[in-house]
Amino acid sequence: MIYYEDKKYKFFELFNEKNGTLIRSDISGTQMNATMRSFPELLDIGIMGQCSAAKAGMCSRVGVECYQNAINSNKKNMSLENYETIMKQCKNRVFQVALGGAGDPNKHEFFEEILSMTREYGIVPNLTTSGYALLQQEINYIRKYCGAVAVSFYSRIESNQENNDVTIDAIRRFVSSGCKTNIHFVVSDDSIDEATYRLENEIWPVGIEAIIFILYKPVGLGRREKIVKKDERLARFLDAAIKKKHFYRVGFDTCFTSALIKYGESLEMSSVDACEAGRFSMYIDAEMNAYPCSFDNQLGKYRVSLENKQIEEIWNGVEFEHFRNIHLQKCNICKDSNICSYGCGLKLGIELC
């Protein structure tokens, strides 16, 4: 277990680097949850500037429009030197990193070096991949260094069969190689019925650890008409996810928090977290720009360059502070607003309350 004490905000954390369990105390002397950290505990690092899977149509074929607009991105991948600059600032502060960006991180030219360096600095690397053109050596590196790997679920059911062998085969290979394997499933207005059907009938690859449902956002190639609607389909999906017992764990990104508050009456609210962006996590892209939330990667409203600034300086800077202070008008009078951080700080219109 790794112990971290936040003297500024008066709480402590315990992190199990073997299974990813995080325990955070209340603010000292109170029964109030900590709402911010003096340095991010999780860094989402976009080491990739381009994506071969996107150019092959992996995501667009199943209606998952890339929030990074990766099909049109031809930026350079993050250099190993820049990555180490980040790691040096994170030592003894950050518990884990999520590797990603505009492409599959396992295709980075210095993939093994990045993973091993992360461990050398006492940080656990995790990553998400499409599984496209997956090599056995990449699987070996992931098994050796990573806490977990998530596979973006780019398969749909057609004629009672999976329509994407690449996704299914990647999951099978990760599981059989002993990697802790999760699924990331993007829930949009188009895909919510399939997600419900799979949950109700347990149609998922065998051996997975967890399924994390990611709320669709109108960012990058995303479109507003595909945002999940507040209707009986949403209620049925959440019932299938929450009330039914599964052979895997079920989780949600924190963009789902407002929906969980409204529809998840059987949930233990202590298991529901507020948006961590700019409070407990930060995103850094391949060009060394920092953002409170990765979904600001296109507009860059809160973008700050790391070229002449340190992570801590940006974390405490005016851009991030402004992001944290965004309160949607409707949320100011809501009794649960503290649980979901007063709505989406990027004002994407994705609240489901």
Coordinates of C-alpha atoms in Angstrom, one line a residue:
M1 CA 0.0 0.0 0.0
I2 CA 1.1 3.5 -0.8
Y3 CA 0.3 6.2 1.7
Y4 CA -0.3 9.9 0.7
E5 CA -1.1 12.7 3.1
D6 CA -2.5 15.9 1.7
K7 CA -1.6 18.6 4.3
K8 CA -3.1 21.4 2.3
Y9 CA -6.6 19.8 2.1
K10 CA -6.2 17.8 5.3
F11 CA -7.0 14.2 4.2
F12 CA -5.0 11.1 3.4
E13 CA -5.2 8.3 0.8
L14 CA -4.1 4.6 0.7
F15 CA -3.5 3.1 -2.7
N16 CA -3.0 -0.6 -3.4
E17 CA -0.7 -0.7 -6.4
K18 CA -1.4 -4.4 -6.9
N19 CA -5.2 -4.2 -7.4
G20 CA -5.9 -0.5 -7.9
T21 CA -8.0 0.0 -4.7
L22 CA -8.0 3.6 -3.5
I23 CA -9.1 4.6 0.0
R24 CA -9.6 8.3 0.7
S25 CA -10.3 9.6 4.1
D26 CA -12.8 12.4 5.1
I27 CA -11.3 15.8 5.6
S28 CA -9.6 15.7 9.0
G29 CA -11.9 16.4 11.9
T30 CA -15.0 16.4 9.8
Q31 CA -17.3 13.9 8.0
M32 CA -17.0 15.7 4.7
N33 CA -15.5 14.2 1.6
A34 CA -12.3 15.7 0.2
T35 CA -13.2 17.7 -2.9
M36 CA -9.7 18.4 -4.2
R37 CA -6.1 17.3 -4.0
S38 CA -3.0 19.5 -4.0
F39 CA -1.6 17.5 -6.9
P40 CA -3.5 15.1 -9.2
E41 CA -3.5 11.5 -8.1
L42 CA -4.3 10.3 -11.6
L43 CA -2.7 11.6 -14.8
D44 CA -4.4 10.8 -18.2
I45 CA -1.4 11.1 -20.6
G46 CA -2.1 11.3 -24.3
I47 CA 1.2 9.9 -25.6
M48 CA -0.2 9.3 -29.0
G49 CA -0.6 12.0 -31.7
Q50 CA -2.0 9.7 -34.5
C51 CA -4.0 6.5 -34.8
S52 CA -3.8 3.6 -37.3
A53 CA -6.9 2.1 -35.9
A54 CA -9.0 5.2 -36.7
K55 CA -7.7 5.3 -40.2
A56 CA -8.7 1.7 -40.6
G57 CA -12.2 2.6 -39.5
M58 CA -12.3 0.6 -36.3
C59 CA -14.4 3.0 -34.3
S60 CA -16.5 4.6 -36.9
R61 CA -17.8 1.3 -38.2
V62 CA -19.7 0.9 -34.9
G63 CA -20.8 4.5 -34.5
V64 CA -18.2 5.6 -32.0
E65 CA -17.1 8.9 -33.3
C66 CA -13.6 9.7 -31.8
Y67 CA -13.6 12.5 -29.3
Q68 CA -9.9 13.1 -30.3
N69 CA -10.8 13.4 -34.0
A70 CA -7.9 10.9 -34.4
I71 CA -8.6 10.0 -38.0
N72 CA -7.6 13.6 -38.9
S73 CA -4.7 13.8 -36.4
N74 CA -1.1 13.6 -37.7
K75 CA 0.7 15.0 -34.7
K76 CA 4.0 13.6 -33.4
N77 CA 3.8 11.1 -30.5
M78 CA 5.0 12.3 -27.2
S79 CA 8.8 12.1 -26.9
L80 CA 10.4 9.9 -24.3
E81 CA 12.2 13.0 -22.9
N82 CA 8.9 14.9 -22.4
Y83 CA 7.4 11.8 -20.8
E84 CA 10.2 11.7 -18.3
T85 CA 9.7 15.4 -17.6
I86 CA 6.2 14.5 -16.5
M87 CA 7.3 11.5 -14.4
K88 CA 9.9 13.5 -12.5
Q89 CA 7.2 15.9 -11.3
C90 CA 4.8 13.1 -10.4
K91 CA 7.1 11.0 -8.2
N92 CA 5.6 10.3 -4.7
R93 CA 2.5 12.3 -5.7
V94 CA 0.7 10.5 -8.5
F95 CA -0.5 6.9 -8.0
Q96 CA -1.3 5.9 -11.6
V97 CA -1.4 7.1 -15.1
A98 CA -3.8 6.2 -17.9
L99 CA -2.0 6.1 -21.2
G100 CA -4.0 7.1 -24.4
G101 CA -4.3 10.1 -26.7
A102 CA -5.1 10.1 -30.4
G103 CA -4.2 6.5 -30.9
D104 CA -3.4 3.1 -29.3
P105 CA -0.6 3.7 -26.8
N106 CA 0.8 0.2 -27.4
K107 CA 1.8 1.5 -30.9
H108 CA 4.1 4.2 -29.4
E109 CA 7.7 3.8 -30.7
F110 CA 9.0 3.8 -27.1
F111 CA 6.1 1.8 -25.6
E112 CA 8.2 -0.5 -23.4
E113 CA 10.5 2.3 -22.3
I114 CA 7.4 4.4 -21.2
L115 CA 6.0 1.5 -19.2
S116 CA 9.2 0.6 -17.5
M117 CA 10.0 4.3 -16.7
T118 CA 6.6 4.8 -15.2
R119 CA 7.3 1.9 -12.8
E120 CA 10.7 3.2 -12.0
Y121 CA 9.1 6.4 -10.7
G122 CA 6.8 4.4 -8.5
I123 CA 3.7 4.9 -10.6
V124 CA 1.3 2.3 -12.0
P125 CA 0.7 2.5 -15.8
N126 CA -2.7 1.5 -17.3
L127 CA -3.9 1.9 -20.8
T128 CA -6.8 1.7 -23.2
T129 CA -6.4 0.1 -26.7
S130 CA -8.6 -0.8 -29.6
G131 CA -6.6 -4.1 -30.0
Y132 CA -5.9 -3.2 -33.7
A133 CA -2.8 -5.0 -35.1
L134 CA -2.0 -6.2 -31.6
L135 CA 1.4 -7.9 -31.2
Q136 CA 2.2 -10.6 -28.7
Q137 CA 5.2 -8.6 -27.5
E138 CA 2.9 -5.7 -26.7
I139 CA 0.8 -8.0 -24.6
N140 CA 3.9 -9.2 -22.8
Y141 CA 4.9 -5.7 -21.9
I142 CA 1.4 -4.9 -20.6
R143 CA 1.3 -8.0 -18.5
K144 CA 4.8 -7.2 -17.1
Y145 CA 4.2 -3.5 -16.3
C146 CA 0.6 -2.5 -16.3
G147 CA -2.0 -2.6 -13.5
A148 CA -4.8 -3.2 -16.1
V149 CA -5.6 -2.9 -19.8
A150 CA -8.9 -1.7 -21.1
V151 CA -10.1 -2.7 -24.6
S152 CA -12.5 -0.2 -26.4
F153 CA -15.4 -2.4 -27.3
Y154 CA -15.9 -1.9 -31.0
S155 CA -18.1 -4.9 -31.7
R156 CA -21.8 -5.1 -32.1
I157 CA -24.2 -8.1 -32.4
E158 CA -25.3 -8.9 -36.0
S159 CA -27.2 -12.0 -36.8
N160 CA -26.5 -13.3 -33.3
Q161 CA -22.7 -13.0 -33.8
E162 CA -20.1 -10.4 -32.9
N163 CA -19.2 -8.3 -35.9
N164 CA -15.7 -7.3 -35.0
D165 CA -13.2 -10.1 -34.6
V166 CA -10.4 -7.7 -33.8
T167 CA -12.0 -6.5 -30.6
I168 CA -13.0 -10.0 -29.4
D169 CA -9.7 -11.5 -30.3
A170 CA -7.8 -8.8 -28.4
I171 CA -9.8 -9.4 -25.3
R172 CA -9.3 -13.2 -25.5
R173 CA -5.6 -12.8 -26.0
F174 CA -5.2 -10.4 -23.1
V175 CA -7.2 -12.6 -20.8
S176 CA -5.4 -15.8 -21.8
S177 CA -2.1 -14.1 -21.2
G178 CA -3.0 -13.2 -17.7
C179 CA -3.6 -9.5 -18.1
K180 CA -6.2 -7.8 -15.9
T181 CA -8.6 -6.9 -18.7
N182 CA -11.5 -4.5 -18.7
I183 CA -13.9 -3.4 -21.4
H184 CA -14.7 0.3 -22.2
F185 CA -18.2 0.6 -23.8
V186 CA -19.3 4.0 -25.0
V187 CA -23.0 4.5 -24.3
S188 CA -24.8 6.7 -26.8
D189 CA -28.4 7.1 -27.9
D190 CA -27.5 4.6 -30.7
S191 CA -25.7 2.0 -28.5
I192 CA -27.7 2.0 -25.2
D193 CA -30.1 -0.7 -26.3
E194 CA -27.3 -3.0 -27.2
A195 CA -25.6 -2.3 -23.9
T196 CA -28.8 -3.2 -22.1
Y197 CA -29.3 -6.4 -24.1
R198 CA -25.8 -7.5 -23.4
L199 CA -26.2 -6.9 -19.7
E200 CA -29.5 -8.6 -19.5
N201 CA -28.2 -11.7 -21.4
E202 CA -24.6 -11.6 -20.2
I203 CA -23.2 -11.5 -23.8
W204 CA -19.6 -10.4 -23.0
P205 CA -16.3 -12.1 -23.5
V206 CA -15.4 -14.6 -20.7
G207 CA -12.6 -13.7 -18.2
I208 CA -13.0 -10.0 -18.1
E209 CA -12.5 -8.1 -14.8
A210 CA -14.9 -5.3 -15.4
I211 CA -17.0 -3.3 -17.9
I212 CA -16.7 0.5 -17.6
F213 CA -19.5 2.4 -19.4
I214 CA -18.3 5.7 -20.9
L215 CA -21.0 8.3 -21.5
Y216 CA -20.9 9.6 -25.1
K217 CA -19.9 13.2 -25.5
P218 CA -20.4 15.6 -28.4
V219 CA -16.7 16.3 -28.8
G220 CA -14.4 15.8 -31.7
L221 CA -16.4 13.8 -34.2
G222 CA -19.2 13.3 -31.7
R223 CA -22.6 14.7 -32.6
R224 CA -25.2 16.2 -30.2
E225 CA -28.1 14.1 -31.6
K226 CA -26.3 11.0 -30.2
I227 CA -26.3 12.2 -26.6
V228 CA -28.1 9.7 -24.3
K229 CA -31.7 10.8 -23.6
K230 CA -33.4 10.9 -20.2
D231 CA -36.1 8.2 -20.9
E232 CA -37.1 4.7 -20.1
R233 CA -34.3 3.2 -22.1
L234 CA -31.8 4.9 -19.8
A235 CA -33.7 3.6 -16.7
R236 CA -33.7 0.1 -18.1
F237 CA -30.0 0.2 -18.9
L238 CA -29.1 1.3 -15.4
D239 CA -31.4 -1.3 -13.9
A240 CA -29.6 -4.0 -15.9
A241 CA -26.2 -2.7 -14.9
I242 CA -26.8 -2.1 -11.2
K243 CA -29.6 -4.4 -10.0
K244 CA -28.5 -7.6 -11.8
K245 CA -25.6 -9.7 -10.5
H246 CA -22.9 -10.2 -13.1
F247 CA -19.8 -12.3 -13.5
Y248 CA -17.7 -9.1 -13.8
R249 CA -17.7 -5.8 -12.0
V250 CA -19.6 -2.8 -13.5
G251 CA -18.4 0.7 -13.4
F252 CA -19.2 4.1 -15.0
D253 CA -17.1 7.2 -15.8
T254 CA -18.1 10.1 -13.6
C255 CA -20.0 11.8 -16.4
F256 CA -22.7 9.2 -15.5
T257 CA -22.9 10.5 -11.9
S258 CA -26.1 12.6 -12.4
A259 CA -27.9 9.6 -13.9
L260 CA -26.7 7.3 -11.0
I261 CA -28.1 9.8 -8.5
K262 CA -31.5 10.0 -10.3
Y263 CA -32.0 6.3 -11.3
G264 CA -29.7 4.3 -9.0
E265 CA -31.9 4.2 -5.9
S266 CA -30.5 0.8 -5.0
L267 CA -26.9 2.1 -5.2
E268 CA -24.8 2.8 -2.1
M269 CA -24.1 6.6 -2.7
S270 CA -20.6 6.2 -1.1
S271 CA -19.7 4.3 -4.3
V272 CA -20.6 7.2 -6.5
D273 CA -18.0 9.8 -7.1
A274 CA -18.1 13.4 -8.4
C275 CA -16.3 14.5 -11.5
E276 CA -12.6 14.2 -10.8
A277 CA -11.4 16.5 -13.6
G278 CA -9.2 19.3 -12.3
R279 CA -9.8 18.1 -8.8
F280 CA -8.1 14.7 -8.6
S281 CA -7.0 14.2 -12.3
M282 CA -5.5 16.1 -15.2
Y283 CA -5.0 15.4 -18.9
I284 CA -1.8 16.0 -20.8
D285 CA -1.7 15.7 -24.6
A286 CA 1.2 14.6 -26.9
E287 CA 2.2 18.2 -27.4
M288 CA 2.6 18.8 -23.7
N289 CA -0.5 20.8 -23.1
A290 CA -2.4 20.3 -19.9
Y291 CA -6.2 20.3 -19.4
P292 CA -8.5 19.7 -16.4
C293 CA -10.5 17.3 -18.6
S294 CA -9.5 15.3 -21.7
F295 CA -12.7 16.3 -23.4
D296 CA -11.4 19.8 -23.8
N297 CA -8.8 18.5 -26.2
Q298 CA -10.5 20.0 -29.3
L299 CA -11.7 23.5 -28.1
G300 CA -8.8 23.9 -25.6
K301 CA -10.8 26.4 -23.5
Y302 CA -8.7 25.6 -20.4
R303 CA -5.5 24.4 -22.3
V304 CA -2.2 25.4 -20.7
S305 CA 1.2 24.6 -22.1
L306 CA 3.7 22.8 -20.0
E307 CA 6.6 24.3 -22.0
N308 CA 7.4 26.9 -19.4
K309 CA 5.3 25.8 -16.5
Q310 CA 5.3 23.0 -13.9
I311 CA 2.3 20.7 -13.4
E312 CA 1.7 22.1 -9.9
E313 CA 1.7 25.6 -11.2
I314 CA -0.9 24.8 -13.8
W315 CA -3.0 22.8 -11.2
N316 CA -3.2 25.9 -9.0
G317 CA -3.5 28.3 -11.9
V318 CA -6.3 30.5 -13.0
E319 CA -7.5 28.3 -15.9
F320 CA -8.0 25.2 -13.8
E321 CA -9.5 27.3 -11.0
H322 CA -12.0 28.8 -13.4
F323 CA -13.0 25.3 -14.6
R324 CA -13.6 24.2 -11.0
N325 CA -15.8 27.2 -10.3
I326 CA -18.2 26.4 -13.2
H327 CA -21.7 25.9 -11.7
L328 CA -24.6 25.2 -14.0
Q329 CA -27.5 27.4 -12.9
K330 CA -29.9 24.5 -12.4
C331 CA -27.4 22.8 -10.1
N332 CA -27.1 25.7 -7.7
I333 CA -30.5 24.8 -6.1
C334 CA -30.1 21.0 -6.3
K335 CA -29.5 19.1 -3.0
D336 CA -27.2 16.6 -4.8
S337 CA -25.1 19.2 -6.6
N338 CA -22.1 18.5 -4.4
I339 CA -22.1 14.8 -5.5
C340 CA -21.8 15.7 -9.2
S341 CA -19.7 18.9 -8.9
Y342 CA -22.5 21.2 -10.1
G343 CA -22.7 19.6 -13.6
C344 CA -20.3 19.4 -16.5
G345 CA -17.5 22.0 -16.2
L346 CA -17.2 22.0 -20.0
K347 CA -20.9 22.6 -20.4
L348 CA -21.3 19.7 -22.9
G349 CA -25.0 19.3 -22.0
I350 CA -24.6 15.7 -20.9
E351 CA -26.3 15.9 -17.5
L352 CA -28.9 13.1 -17.0
C353 CA -30.7 14.3 -13.9

